[in-house]
XYZ file of C-alpha atoms in Angstrom:
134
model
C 10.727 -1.071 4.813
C 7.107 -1.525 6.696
C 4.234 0.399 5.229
C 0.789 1.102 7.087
C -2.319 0.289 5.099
C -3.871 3.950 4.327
C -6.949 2.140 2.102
C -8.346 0.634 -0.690
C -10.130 2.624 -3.220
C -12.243 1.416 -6.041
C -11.419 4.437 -8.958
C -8.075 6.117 -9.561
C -9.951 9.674 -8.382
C -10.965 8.581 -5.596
C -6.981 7.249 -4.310
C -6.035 10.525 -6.272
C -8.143 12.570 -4.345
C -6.784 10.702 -0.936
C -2.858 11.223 -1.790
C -3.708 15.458 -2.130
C -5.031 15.166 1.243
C -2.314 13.273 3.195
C 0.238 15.526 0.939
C -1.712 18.597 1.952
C -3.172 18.363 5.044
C -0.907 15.649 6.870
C 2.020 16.700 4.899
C 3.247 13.380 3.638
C 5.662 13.395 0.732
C 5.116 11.484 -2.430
C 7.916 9.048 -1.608
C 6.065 8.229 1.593
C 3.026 6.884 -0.710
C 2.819 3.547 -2.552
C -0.251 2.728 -4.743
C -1.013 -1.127 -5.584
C -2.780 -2.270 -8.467
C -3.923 -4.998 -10.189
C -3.311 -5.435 -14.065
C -6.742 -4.802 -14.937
C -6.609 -1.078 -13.770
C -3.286 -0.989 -15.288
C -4.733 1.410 -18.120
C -5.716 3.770 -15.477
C -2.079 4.402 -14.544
C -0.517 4.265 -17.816
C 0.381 7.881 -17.184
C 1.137 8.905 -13.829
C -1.180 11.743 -12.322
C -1.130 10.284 -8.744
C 1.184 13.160 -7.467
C 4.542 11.495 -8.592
C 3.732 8.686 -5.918
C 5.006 5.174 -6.914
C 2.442 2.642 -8.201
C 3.100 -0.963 -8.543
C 0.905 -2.963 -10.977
C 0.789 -6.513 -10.125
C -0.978 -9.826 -10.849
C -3.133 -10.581 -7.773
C -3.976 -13.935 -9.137
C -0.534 -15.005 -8.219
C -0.870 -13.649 -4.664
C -3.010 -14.500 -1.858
C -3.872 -17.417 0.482
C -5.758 -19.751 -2.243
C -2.530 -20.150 -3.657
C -0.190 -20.927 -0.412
C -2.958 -23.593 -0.085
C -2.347 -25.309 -3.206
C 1.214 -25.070 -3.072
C 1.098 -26.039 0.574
C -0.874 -29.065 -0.305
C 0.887 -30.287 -3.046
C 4.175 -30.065 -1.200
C 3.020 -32.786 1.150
C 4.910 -30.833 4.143
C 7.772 -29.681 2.538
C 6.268 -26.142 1.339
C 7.103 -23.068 4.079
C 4.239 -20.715 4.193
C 6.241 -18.687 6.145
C 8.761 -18.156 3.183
C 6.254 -17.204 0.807
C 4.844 -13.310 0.530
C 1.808 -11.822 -1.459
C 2.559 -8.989 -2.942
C 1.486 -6.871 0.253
C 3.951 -8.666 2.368
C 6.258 -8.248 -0.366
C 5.979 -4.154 0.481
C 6.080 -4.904 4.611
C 2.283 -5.055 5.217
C 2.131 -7.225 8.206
C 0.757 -10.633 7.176
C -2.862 -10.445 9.122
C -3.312 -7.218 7.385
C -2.025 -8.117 4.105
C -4.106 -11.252 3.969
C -7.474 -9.434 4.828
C -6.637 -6.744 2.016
C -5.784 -9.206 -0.480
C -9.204 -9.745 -1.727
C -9.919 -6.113 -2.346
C -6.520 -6.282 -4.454
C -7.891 -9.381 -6.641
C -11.144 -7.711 -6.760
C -9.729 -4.741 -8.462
C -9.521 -1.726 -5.892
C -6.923 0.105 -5.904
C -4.517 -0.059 -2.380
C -2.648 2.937 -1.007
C 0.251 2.515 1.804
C 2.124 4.521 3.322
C 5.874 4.178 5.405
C 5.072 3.760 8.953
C 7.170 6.657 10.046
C 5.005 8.830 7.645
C 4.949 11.993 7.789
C 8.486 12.192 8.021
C 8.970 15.587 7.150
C 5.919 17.257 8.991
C 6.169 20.595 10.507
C 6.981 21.282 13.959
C 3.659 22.188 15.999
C 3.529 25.912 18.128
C 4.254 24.230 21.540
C 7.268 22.840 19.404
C 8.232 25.989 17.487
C 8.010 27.484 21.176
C 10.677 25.246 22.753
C 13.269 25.833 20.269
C 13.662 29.634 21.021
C 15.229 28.932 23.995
């Protein structure tokens, strides 16, 4: 599944504050949300109060282009770059994207995506509601 990159956020109110207002004002639904963490804000999500959106905590130190380099130039050729995903990729960030976000990841904000068909379930607008009367 491809996600959208909604943000990065550097508290847990602040991305909490974000999810109400895409579930409230752009009518997203939970499922359509996906918060990213590394493990040092893992305490902040011990218990989930982000809406019943998934988070995923993760080691950024494992991710990320410093490491693609190493293993890229310790492979002497044989290592695919291509093959290998950070943990954005991992949730269908487009690479360029993923790779310019990375850094906030490692540097411990917190990342919220979204599905690219988000909002799925959005109301229909008046000129909408209009048309399907007749």
């Amino acid at each position: 599944m491809e996600r959208r990159f909604e943000g990065t956020f550097q508290t847990e109110n602040e991305v909490r504050a974000e999810i109400k207002r895409l579930i409230s004002e752009k009518e997203y639904a939970a499922e359509e949300l996906l918060v990213i963490s590394d493990e040092q804000n893992s305490d902040l999500f011990k218990t989930n109060h982000l809406e019943s959106v998934e988070i995923d905590i993760v080691d950024s130190e494992e991710n990320g282009s410093f490491w693609e380099k190493i293993k890229e130039t310790l492979s002497f050729g044989t290592y695919d770059s291509e093959e290998a995903h950070n943990v954005l990729e991992a949730h269908g960030v487009p690479h360029d994207i993923a790779e310019h976000h990375l850094n906030a990841l490692t540097d411990g904000d917190i990342i919220l995506l979204a599905d690219t068909d988000a909002p799925k379930y959005s109301k229909l607008s008046n000129v909408n509601k209009k048309c399907n009367k007749y």
